XYZ file of C-alpha atoms in Angstrom:
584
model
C -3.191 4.869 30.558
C -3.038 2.045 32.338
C -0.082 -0.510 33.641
C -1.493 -3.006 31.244
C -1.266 -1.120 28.149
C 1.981 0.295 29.085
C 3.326 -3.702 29.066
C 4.630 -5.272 25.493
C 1.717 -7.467 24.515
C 1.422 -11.263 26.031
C 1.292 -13.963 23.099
C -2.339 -14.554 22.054
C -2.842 -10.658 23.217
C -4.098 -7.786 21.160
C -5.465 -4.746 22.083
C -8.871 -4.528 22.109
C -9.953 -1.663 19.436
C -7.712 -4.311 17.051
C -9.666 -7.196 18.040
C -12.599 -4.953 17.361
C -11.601 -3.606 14.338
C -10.702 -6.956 13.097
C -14.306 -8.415 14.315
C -15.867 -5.359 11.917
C -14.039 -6.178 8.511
C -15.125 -9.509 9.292
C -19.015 -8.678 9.590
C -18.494 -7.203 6.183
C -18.251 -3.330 7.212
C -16.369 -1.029 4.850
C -16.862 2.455 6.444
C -17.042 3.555 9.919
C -18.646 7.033 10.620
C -18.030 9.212 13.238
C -16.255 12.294 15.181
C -13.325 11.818 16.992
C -12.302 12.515 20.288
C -9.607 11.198 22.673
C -12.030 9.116 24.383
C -11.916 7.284 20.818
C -9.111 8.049 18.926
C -7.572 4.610 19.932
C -10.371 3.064 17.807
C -10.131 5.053 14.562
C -5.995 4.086 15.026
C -7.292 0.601 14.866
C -9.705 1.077 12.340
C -6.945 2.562 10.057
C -4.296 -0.120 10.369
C -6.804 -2.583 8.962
C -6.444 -0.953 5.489
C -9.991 -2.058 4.690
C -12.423 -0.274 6.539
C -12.497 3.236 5.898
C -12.927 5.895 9.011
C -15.267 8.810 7.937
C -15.171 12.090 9.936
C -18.657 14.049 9.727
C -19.373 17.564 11.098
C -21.299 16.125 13.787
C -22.591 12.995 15.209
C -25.722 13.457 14.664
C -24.853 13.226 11.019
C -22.749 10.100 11.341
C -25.064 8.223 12.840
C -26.993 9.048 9.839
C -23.878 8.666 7.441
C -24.212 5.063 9.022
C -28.430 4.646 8.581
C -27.914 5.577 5.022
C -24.755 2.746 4.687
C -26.870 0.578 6.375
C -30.310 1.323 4.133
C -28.299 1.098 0.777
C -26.275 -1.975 1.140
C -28.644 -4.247 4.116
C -25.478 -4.081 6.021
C -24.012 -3.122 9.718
C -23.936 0.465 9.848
C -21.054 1.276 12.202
C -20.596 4.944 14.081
C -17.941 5.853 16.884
C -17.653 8.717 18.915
C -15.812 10.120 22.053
C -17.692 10.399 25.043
C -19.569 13.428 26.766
C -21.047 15.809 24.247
C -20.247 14.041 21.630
C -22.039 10.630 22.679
C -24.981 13.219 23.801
C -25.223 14.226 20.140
C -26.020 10.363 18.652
C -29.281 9.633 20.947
C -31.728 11.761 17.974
C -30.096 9.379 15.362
C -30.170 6.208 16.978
C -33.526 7.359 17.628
C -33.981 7.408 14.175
C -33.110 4.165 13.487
C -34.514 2.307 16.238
C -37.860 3.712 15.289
C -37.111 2.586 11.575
C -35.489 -0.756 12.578
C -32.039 0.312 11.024
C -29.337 -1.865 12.176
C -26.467 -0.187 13.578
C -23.500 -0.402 15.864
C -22.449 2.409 17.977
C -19.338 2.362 19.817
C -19.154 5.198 22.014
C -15.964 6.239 23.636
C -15.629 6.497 27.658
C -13.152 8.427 30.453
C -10.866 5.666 31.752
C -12.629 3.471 34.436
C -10.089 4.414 37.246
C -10.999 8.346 37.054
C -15.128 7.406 37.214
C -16.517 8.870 40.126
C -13.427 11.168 40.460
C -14.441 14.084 39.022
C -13.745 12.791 35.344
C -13.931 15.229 32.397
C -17.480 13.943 30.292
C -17.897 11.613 33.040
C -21.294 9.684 32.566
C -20.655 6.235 35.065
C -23.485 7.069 36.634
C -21.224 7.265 40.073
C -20.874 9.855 42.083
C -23.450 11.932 40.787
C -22.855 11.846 37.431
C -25.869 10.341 34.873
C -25.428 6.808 33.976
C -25.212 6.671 29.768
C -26.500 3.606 29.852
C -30.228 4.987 30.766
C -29.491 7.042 28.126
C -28.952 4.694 25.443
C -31.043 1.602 26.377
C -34.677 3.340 25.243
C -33.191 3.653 21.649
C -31.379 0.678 21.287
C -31.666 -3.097 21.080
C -28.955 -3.374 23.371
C -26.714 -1.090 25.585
C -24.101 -2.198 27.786
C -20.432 -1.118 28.929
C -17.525 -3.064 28.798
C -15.771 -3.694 32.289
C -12.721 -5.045 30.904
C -11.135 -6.185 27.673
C -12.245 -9.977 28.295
C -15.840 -9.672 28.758
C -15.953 -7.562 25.280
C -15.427 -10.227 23.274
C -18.914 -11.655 24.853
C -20.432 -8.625 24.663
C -19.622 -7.594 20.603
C -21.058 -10.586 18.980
C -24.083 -9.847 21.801
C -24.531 -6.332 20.211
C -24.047 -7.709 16.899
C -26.725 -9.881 17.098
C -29.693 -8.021 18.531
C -28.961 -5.056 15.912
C -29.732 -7.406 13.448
C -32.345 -9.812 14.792
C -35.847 -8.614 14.514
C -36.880 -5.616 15.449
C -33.709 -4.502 14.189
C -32.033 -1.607 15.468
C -29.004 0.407 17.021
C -26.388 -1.554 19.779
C -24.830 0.292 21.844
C -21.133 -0.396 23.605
C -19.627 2.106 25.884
C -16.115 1.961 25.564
C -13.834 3.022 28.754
C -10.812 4.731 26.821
C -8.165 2.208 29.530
C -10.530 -0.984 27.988
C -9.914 -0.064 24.551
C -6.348 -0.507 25.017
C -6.189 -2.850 26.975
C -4.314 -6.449 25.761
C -7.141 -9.390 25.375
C -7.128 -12.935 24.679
C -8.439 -13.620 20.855
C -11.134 -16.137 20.598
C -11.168 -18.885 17.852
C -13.111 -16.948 15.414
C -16.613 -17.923 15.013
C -16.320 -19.246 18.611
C -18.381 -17.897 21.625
C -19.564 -18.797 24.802
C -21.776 -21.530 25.388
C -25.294 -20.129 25.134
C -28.280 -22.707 25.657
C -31.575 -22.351 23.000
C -34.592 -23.181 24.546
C -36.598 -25.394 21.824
C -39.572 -23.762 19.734
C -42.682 -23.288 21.782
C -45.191 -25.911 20.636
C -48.075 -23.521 21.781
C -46.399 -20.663 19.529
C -45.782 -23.122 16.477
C -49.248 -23.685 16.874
C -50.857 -20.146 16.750
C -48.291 -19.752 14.110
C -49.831 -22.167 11.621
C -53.442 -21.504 12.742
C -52.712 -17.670 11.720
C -51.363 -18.759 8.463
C -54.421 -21.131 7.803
C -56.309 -18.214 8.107
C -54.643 -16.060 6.306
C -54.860 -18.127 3.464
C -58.440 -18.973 3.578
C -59.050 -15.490 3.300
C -56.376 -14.731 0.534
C -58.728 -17.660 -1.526
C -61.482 -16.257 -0.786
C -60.630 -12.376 -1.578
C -61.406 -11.623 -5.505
C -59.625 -7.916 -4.584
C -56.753 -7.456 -2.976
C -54.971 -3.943 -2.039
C -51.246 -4.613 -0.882
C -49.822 -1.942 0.936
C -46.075 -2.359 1.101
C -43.545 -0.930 3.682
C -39.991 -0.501 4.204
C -39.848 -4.344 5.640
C -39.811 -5.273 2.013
C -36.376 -3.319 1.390
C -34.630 -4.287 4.814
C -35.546 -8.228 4.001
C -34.974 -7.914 0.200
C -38.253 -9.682 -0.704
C -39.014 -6.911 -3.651
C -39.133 -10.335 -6.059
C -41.360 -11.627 -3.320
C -43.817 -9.079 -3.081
C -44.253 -8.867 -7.005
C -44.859 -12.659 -7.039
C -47.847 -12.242 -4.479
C -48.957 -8.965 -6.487
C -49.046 -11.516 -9.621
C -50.789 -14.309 -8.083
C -53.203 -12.556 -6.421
C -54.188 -9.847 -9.053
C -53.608 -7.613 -6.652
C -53.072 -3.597 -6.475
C -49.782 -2.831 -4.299
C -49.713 0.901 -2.682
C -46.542 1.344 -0.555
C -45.918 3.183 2.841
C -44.407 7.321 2.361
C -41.061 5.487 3.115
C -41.185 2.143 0.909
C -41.570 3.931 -2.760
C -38.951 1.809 -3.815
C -40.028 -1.803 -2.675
C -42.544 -2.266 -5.690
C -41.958 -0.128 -9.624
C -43.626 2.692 -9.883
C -44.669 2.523 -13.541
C -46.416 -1.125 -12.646
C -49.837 -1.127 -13.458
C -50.749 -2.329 -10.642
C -48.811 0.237 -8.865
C -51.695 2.060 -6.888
C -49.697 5.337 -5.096
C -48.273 5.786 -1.792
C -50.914 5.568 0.743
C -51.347 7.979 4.065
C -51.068 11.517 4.483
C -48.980 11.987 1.102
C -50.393 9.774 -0.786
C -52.770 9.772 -3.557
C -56.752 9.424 -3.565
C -56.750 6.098 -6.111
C -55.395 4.238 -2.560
C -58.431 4.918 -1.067
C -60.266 4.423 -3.644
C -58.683 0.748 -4.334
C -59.229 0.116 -0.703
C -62.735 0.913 -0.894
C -63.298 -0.998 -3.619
C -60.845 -4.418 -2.257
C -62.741 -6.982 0.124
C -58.897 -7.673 1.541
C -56.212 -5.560 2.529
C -52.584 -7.182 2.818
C -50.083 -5.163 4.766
C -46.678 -6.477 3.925
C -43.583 -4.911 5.760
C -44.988 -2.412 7.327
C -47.318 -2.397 10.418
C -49.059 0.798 9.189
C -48.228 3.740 11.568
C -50.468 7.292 11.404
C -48.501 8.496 8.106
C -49.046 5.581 6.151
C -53.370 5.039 7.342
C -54.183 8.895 7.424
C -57.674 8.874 5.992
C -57.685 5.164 5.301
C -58.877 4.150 8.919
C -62.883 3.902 8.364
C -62.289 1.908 5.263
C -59.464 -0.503 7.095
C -62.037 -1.331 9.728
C -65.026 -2.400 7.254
C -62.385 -4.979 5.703
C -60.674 -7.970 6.840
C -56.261 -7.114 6.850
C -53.709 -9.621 6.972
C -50.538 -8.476 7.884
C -47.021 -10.053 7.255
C -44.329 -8.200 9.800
C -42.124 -9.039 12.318
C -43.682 -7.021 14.720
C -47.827 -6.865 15.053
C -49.979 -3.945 13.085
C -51.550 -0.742 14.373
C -54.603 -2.040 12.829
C -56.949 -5.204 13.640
C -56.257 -8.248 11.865
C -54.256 -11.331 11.293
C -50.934 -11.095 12.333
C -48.203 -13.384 10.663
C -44.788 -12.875 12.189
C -41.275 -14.342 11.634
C -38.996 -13.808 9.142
C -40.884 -11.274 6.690
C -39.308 -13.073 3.360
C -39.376 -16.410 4.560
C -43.310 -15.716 5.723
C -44.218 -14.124 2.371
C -42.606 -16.942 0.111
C -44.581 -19.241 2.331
C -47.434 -17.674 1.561
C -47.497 -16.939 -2.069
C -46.449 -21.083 -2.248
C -50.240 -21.449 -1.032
C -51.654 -19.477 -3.751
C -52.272 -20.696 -7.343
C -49.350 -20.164 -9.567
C -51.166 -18.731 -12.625
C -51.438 -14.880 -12.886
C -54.724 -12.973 -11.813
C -55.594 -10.065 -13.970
C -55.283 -6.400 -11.969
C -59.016 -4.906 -11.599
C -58.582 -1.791 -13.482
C -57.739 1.497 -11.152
C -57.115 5.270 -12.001
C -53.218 4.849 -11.092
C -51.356 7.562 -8.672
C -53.042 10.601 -10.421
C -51.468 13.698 -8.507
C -53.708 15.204 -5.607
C -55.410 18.680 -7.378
C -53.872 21.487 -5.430
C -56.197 23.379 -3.644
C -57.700 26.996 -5.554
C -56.574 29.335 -3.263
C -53.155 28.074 -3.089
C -50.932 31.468 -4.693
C -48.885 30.639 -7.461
C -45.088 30.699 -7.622
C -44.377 34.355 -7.891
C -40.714 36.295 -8.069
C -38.841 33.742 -10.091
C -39.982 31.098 -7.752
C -40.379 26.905 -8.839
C -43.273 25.704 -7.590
C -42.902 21.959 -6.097
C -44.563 20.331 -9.199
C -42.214 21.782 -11.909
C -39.169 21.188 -9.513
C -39.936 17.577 -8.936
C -40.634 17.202 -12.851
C -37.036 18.455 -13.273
C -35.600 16.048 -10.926
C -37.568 12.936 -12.446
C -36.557 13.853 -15.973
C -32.980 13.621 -15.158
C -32.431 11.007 -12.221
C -30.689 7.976 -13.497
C -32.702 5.036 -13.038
C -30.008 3.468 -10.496
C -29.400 6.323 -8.083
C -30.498 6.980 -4.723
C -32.845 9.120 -3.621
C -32.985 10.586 0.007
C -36.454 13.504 0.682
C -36.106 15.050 4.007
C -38.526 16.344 6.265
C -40.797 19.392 5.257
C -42.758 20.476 2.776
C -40.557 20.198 -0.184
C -40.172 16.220 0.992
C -44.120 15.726 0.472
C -43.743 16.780 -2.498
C -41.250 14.923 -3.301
C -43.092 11.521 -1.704
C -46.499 12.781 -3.561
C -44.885 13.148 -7.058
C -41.537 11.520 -7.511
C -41.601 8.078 -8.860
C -38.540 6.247 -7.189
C -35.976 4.931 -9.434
C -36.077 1.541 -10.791
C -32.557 -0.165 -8.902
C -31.904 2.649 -6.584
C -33.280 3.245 -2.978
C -35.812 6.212 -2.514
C -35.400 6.748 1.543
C -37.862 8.898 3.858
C -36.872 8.890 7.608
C -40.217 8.871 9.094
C -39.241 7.029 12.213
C -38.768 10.321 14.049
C -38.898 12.822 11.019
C -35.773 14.941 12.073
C -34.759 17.794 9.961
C -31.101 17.195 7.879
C -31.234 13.769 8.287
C -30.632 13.230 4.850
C -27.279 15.469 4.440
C -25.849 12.318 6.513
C -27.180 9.600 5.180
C -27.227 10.341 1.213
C -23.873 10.820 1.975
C -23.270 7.428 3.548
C -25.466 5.783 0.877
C -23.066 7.540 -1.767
C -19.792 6.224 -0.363
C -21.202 2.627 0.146
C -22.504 2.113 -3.016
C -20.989 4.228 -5.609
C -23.693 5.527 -6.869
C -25.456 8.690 -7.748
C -27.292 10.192 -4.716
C -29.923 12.555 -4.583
C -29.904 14.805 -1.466
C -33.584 16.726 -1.563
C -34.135 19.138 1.473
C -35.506 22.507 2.145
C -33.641 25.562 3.641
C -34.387 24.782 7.050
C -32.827 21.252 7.175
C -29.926 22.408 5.442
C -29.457 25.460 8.557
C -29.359 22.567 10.882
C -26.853 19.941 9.129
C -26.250 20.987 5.677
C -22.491 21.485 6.593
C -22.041 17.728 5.804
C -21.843 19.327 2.612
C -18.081 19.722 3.688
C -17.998 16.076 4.459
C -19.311 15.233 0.960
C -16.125 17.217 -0.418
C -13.770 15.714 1.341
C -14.604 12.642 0.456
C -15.506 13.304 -2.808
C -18.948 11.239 -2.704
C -21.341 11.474 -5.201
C -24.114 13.242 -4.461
C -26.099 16.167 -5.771
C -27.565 18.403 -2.680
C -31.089 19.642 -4.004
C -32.448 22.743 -1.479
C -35.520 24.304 -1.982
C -35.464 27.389 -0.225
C -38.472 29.184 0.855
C -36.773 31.391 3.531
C -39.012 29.504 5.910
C -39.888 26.598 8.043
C -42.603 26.408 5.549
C -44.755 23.662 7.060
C -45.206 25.304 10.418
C -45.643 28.676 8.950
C -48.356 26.829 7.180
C -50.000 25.056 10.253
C -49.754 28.853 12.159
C -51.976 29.957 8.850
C -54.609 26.887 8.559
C -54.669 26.033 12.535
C -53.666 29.233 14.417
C -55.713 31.994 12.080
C -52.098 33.305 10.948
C -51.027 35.576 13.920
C -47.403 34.554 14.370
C -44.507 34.834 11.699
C -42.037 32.932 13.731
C -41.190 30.642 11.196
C -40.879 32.897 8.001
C -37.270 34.620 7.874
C -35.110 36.892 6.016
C -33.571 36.092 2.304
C -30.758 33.955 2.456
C -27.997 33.140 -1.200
C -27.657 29.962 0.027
C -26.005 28.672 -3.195
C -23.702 31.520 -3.424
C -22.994 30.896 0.427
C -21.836 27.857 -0.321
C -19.725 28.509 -3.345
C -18.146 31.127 -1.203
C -17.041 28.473 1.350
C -16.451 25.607 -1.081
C -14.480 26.933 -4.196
C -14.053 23.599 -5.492
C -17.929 22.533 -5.411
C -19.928 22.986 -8.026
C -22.462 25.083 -7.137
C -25.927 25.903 -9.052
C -28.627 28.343 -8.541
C -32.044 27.194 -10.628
C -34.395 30.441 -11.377
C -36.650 27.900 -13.278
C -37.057 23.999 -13.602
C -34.956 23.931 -16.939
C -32.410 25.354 -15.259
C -32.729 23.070 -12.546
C -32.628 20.144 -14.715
C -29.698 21.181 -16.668
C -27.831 21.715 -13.507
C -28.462 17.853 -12.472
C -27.837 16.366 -15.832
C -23.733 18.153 -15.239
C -24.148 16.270 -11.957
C -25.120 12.992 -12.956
C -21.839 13.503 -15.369
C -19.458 14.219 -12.505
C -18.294 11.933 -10.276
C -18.084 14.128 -7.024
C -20.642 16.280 -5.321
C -22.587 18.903 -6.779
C -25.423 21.550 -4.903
C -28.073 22.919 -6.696
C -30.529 25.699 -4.854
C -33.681 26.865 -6.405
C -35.895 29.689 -4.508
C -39.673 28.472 -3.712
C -42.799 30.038 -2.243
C -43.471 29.240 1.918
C -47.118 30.276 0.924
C -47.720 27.163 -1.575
C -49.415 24.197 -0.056
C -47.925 20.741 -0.188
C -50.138 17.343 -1.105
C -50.424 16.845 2.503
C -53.512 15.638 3.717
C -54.195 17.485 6.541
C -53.320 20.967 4.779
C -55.820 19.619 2.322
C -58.794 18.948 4.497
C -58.652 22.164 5.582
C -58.243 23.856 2.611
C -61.218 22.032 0.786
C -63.343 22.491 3.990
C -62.796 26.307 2.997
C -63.819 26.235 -0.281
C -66.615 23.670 0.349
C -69.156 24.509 3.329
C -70.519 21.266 3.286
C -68.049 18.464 2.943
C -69.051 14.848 1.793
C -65.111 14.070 3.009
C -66.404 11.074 5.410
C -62.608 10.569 6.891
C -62.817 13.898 8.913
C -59.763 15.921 10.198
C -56.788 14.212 9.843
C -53.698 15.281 12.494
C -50.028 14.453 12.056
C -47.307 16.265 13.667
C-alpha cells in the first residue's frame, strides 16, 4: 500500500475502484463477473458498496468472461469481468478470444502487483520489466483496446477510451490492467459526461463518396433481382434490426436463411424462413441459392461455417453485403452502422409486399444408412432435440455448445420466438456455454437452456456450482456419449479408425452431480419422454435444474463434412458438385 492511500482522502478525491465502480452503474451494468484475488479484491469492495451492481464469483475465469459474453448477448449491454492478476488474468485470453472473434462487447479489468514491486521480483509479475512478459502483448491481439493505468489520473482518460472501442464497430473486449497501488489510489472526479478534448477529423469526402456509389449499386441490383436469398447473421441481434430484416424480407419477397449462430434474428416458423445455411444447415439453402439471381448477406460476413458447400453457387451470383466489416466473399460491400444501413436500404425499395417463391422449408438432412441406431437405452439426437422443442417456452434462452450434440441442436432446434438461441462459433471452445447461459439467466430473468455434451461439461461444467449459488435459472441439458464424440468420429471417417483416444469409460454424471449438489434438482432421461418431463418441472422452478440423458458416440451428426463422406461411401459415383468440405 502506498503513502497515498494510507492519507484521509483530499476533497474532490475518491479512490479509484469507486470512481470506477461508479462510472459502471452509470453505463448501465448490473453484474460484474469474475474471480477474485488480492490483486482485485479492492474492486469487488467497490463494486459492493454501490448496492446496484452485483459481483458474481465463477469457478474460473474462463467462465466469467463467458458469464459476461452471455450478459452481454442477452441484454446488448457492457459485459463487465474482473480478475486478479497472474494465473488468473492468464485464464481470460480463450474468452476474450471468444468474443473478439464474435464482436461481443466487453470490459475486462484485470488486477496488477503494485507498480513499486514491478521489476522486483513481484509475485504474478507481468510489467514486462526485468524479464518478466509484458500482459499487454498478451491482451492487445484479442482486444479492441489494451492498456495499463500508470496512475489514478490518467484512468479516468483511459475508461471512457476502453468504453468506447468495446462498443464501436468491430465490437469487442477492452482491456485495463489495474496496478493493485492505482486502484486505491485517491483521484480527482471529472464532471460526469466530461472528457478530454479530443479533435474529430471531418467525414472523408472520397469515403462519403464510395459510400453512396456502393449503395447505388446495391440498389440497382436489389430492383433488378426477381429472387432474393437473405442470409442473416448474428449482426442482426447485436444491432437489434430483427424488425429491419423482416421489412427487407417483405419488400423484397425474399427467402432469409441465417448463419449456425443467428437462428434467432429471423422466426423460424416464417415461411420464408429457408434453414440455417453452412456446414449444419439444411439442403433447401442451397437449393434457394441456386435457384436466387441475388444473394443478400446481412450481419454476417459469411465465415467457412456459415458458406460450407455454398461457395460454387455464391460465385455464379451477384452478393450484396450489409456489415460493418467487409465479406469473405466477392461483392458489394455496404458498411456503417448495420441498422441504420439496412433501414436505408429497404427505404429504396417499394413498400408493397412481394410474394415468397415457393421453397421446400428447413426439411431435416436424411441421416446417413449406415449410421447405428441408438442402442442400450440410448436417445438419439433427433428424439432428444424433439423433447427439448416440445417443452422450451417460447421466451427462454437457448445456449448449444460445441460438439456433436450442438449440431444437432443448430440442425433441428427451431429457436424460440423472444428468446436468444446463442452458438459461440468465434473460436468454438468447449463449456463455453456453462458461463454464459448462466450470465444470460441472471441478466434477464429468464429461462435458460444450457445444451452440452459430456466433454464440455469435464472442462467447465462446475459453473454448475455457480448456477446454485446464485440461484439462476437455468436447466443444464448433457448428452453424454462417454466421448469426445466428434473427433472419435473424424479418427473413424478421416483416419480409417485406428485410435480410441477420444472414447472413454462410463461416467453417472447426473448422479455425480446430485451427489455434490443435494439441493439441485437433478434428472437422468433413459428416453425423450422422460427427458421432456424432466424440463417441463424445470421450466416450473425458478432455480437451476440438470438433466443428463446417455447417447451413442457412434451416431453421426447433420454435419456436412461427416456427410460427404458418408454418402461418398454409399454412393461410388457422386453427382455432389461442392466436393469435400473441411472445418475444424
Amino acid at each position: 500500500m502506498t503513502a497515498m492511500t494510507r492519507e484521509m482522502p483530499e476533497e474532490g478525491g475518491v479512490r479509484l475502484v469507486d470512481y470506477l465502480a461508479a462510472e459502471l452503474v452509470r453505463a448501465g451494468v448490473t453484474h460484474m463477473f469474475g474471480v477474485g484475488g488480492a490483486n482485485i479484491e479492492d474492486l469487488y469492495d467497490a463494486v459492493h458498496r454501490t448496492g446496484t451492481i452485483r459481483g458474481v464469483v465463477a469457478k474460473h475465469e474462463f467462465s466469467a468472461v463467458t458469464m459476461a459474453d452471455g450478459y452481454a448477448r442477452a441484454t446488448r449491454r457492457l459485459g463487465v469481468v474482473a480478475a486478479t492478476s497472474g494465473g488468473g488474468a492468464m485464464n481470460l485470453v480463450p474468452g476474450l478470444a471468444e468474443a473478439h472473434a464474435s464482436r461481443v462487447p466487453l470490459l475486462a479489468l484485470v488486477g496488477q502487483p503494485p507498480t513499486a514491486q514491478e521489476g522486483r521480483g513481484a509475485f504474478q509479475d507481468s510489467s514486462g520489466k526485468a524479464g518478466s512478459f509484458d500482459a499487454r502483448e498478451v491482451f492487445t491481439p484479442v482486444s479492441r483496446f489494451c492498456a495499463r493505468a500508470e496512475d489514478a489520473d490518467s484512468f479516468a482518460e483511459l475508461l471512457p477510451q476502453a468504453i468506447a472501442a468495446a462498443q464501436a464497430d468491430p465490437k469487442g473486449p477492452a482491456v485495463l490492467l489495474l496496478p493493485k497501488d492505482v486502484q486505491q489510489a485517491r483521484a480527482t472526479v471529472p464532471v460526469p459526461g466530461v472528457t478530454s478534448t479530443q479533435v474529430v477529423p471531418p467525414p472523408s469526402t472520397t469515403a462519403a463518396s464510395v459510400e453512396s456509389d456502393a449503395r447505388d449499386a446495391a440498389s440497382a441490383a436489389l430492383r433488378g433481382a426477381s429472387r432474393v436469398l437473405v442470409i442473416a447473421g448474428e449482426g442482426v441481434a447485436a444491432s437489434d434490426a430483427r424488425e429491419e430484416l423482416a421489412e427487407l424480407a417483405r419488400r423484397l419477397g425474399a427467402w432469409v436463411a441465417v448463419t449456425p449462430d443467428a437462428k434467432d434474428v429471423f422466426d423460424n416458423r416464417d415461411p420464408r424462413f429457408a434453414g440455417v445455411a453452412g456446414v449444419m444447415g439444411h439442403a433447401n439453402v442451397e437449393d434457394c441459392l441456386r435457384r436466387a439471381d441475388l444473394c443478400m448477406l446481412v450481419g454476417t460476413r459469411l465465415p467457412l461455417l456459415a458458406r460450407g458447400g455454398l461457395d460454387q453457387t455464391l460465385a455464379a451470383i451477384p452478393v450484396v453485403c450489409i456489415d460493418p466489416e467487409p465479406p469473405f466473399v466477392a461483392g458489394i460491400a455496404l458498411g456503417g452502422n448495420l441498422r441504420d444501413t439496412l433501414r436505408a436500404v429497404v427505404g429504396r425499395l417499394p413498400s408493397c409486399p412481394l410474394p415468397c417463391p415457393e421453397h421446400t422449408g428447413p426439411l431435416p438432412t436424411p441421416l446417413p444408412t449406415t449410421v447405428p441406431q441408438a442402442v442400450g437405452g440410448s436417445v438419439s439426437y433427433p428424439e432428444a432435440v424433439a423433447a427439448v422443442e416440445a417443452a422450451l417456452p417460447q421466451d427462454a434462452h437457448v445456449f448449444v455448445d460445441a460438439g456433436n450434440a450442438g449440431a444437432s441442436a443448430i440442425h433441428l432446434l427451431p429457436a424460440p420466438r423472444h428468446g436468444r438461441f446463442v452458438v459461440a462459433v468465434g473460436m468454438g471452445g468447449m463449456g463455453y456455454t456453462f458461463g454464459a447461459g448462466i450470465g444470460a439467466a441472471l441478466a434477464t430473468g429468464r429461462r435458460t437452456y444450457v445444451l452440452a455434451g459430456d466433454g464440455a461439461f469435464f472442462m467447465h461444467g462446475m459453473e454448475v456450482h455457480t448456477a446454485v449459488e446464485y440461484a439462476a435459472p437455468v436447466t443444464f441439458v448433457i448428452f453424454n456419449n462417454n466421448a469426445h464424440a466428434m473427433c472419435a468420429l473424424r479418427e473413424e471417417l478421416f483416419q480409417g479408425g485406428v485410435r480410441s483416444d477420444d472414447l472413454f469409460a462410463p461416467s453417472d454424471i447426473a448422479a455425480g452431480v446430485a451427489a455434490a449438489f443435494p439441493a439441485l434438482e437433478v434428472s437422468w432421461a433413459e428416453d425423450a419422454a422422460r427427458l421432456r418431463q424432466a424440463l417441463l418441472r424445470s421450466n416450473a422452478s425458478s432455480g437451476p435444474a440438470f438433466i443428463a440423458l446417455d447417447c451413442d458416440a457412434r451416431e453421426i451428426p447433420p454435419f456436412l463434412p461427416f456427410l460427404s463422406v458418408t454418402e461418398s461411401t454409399e454412393h461410388e459415383e457422386s453427382s455432389d458438385e461442392r466436393g469435400p468440405v473441411h472445418v475444424g
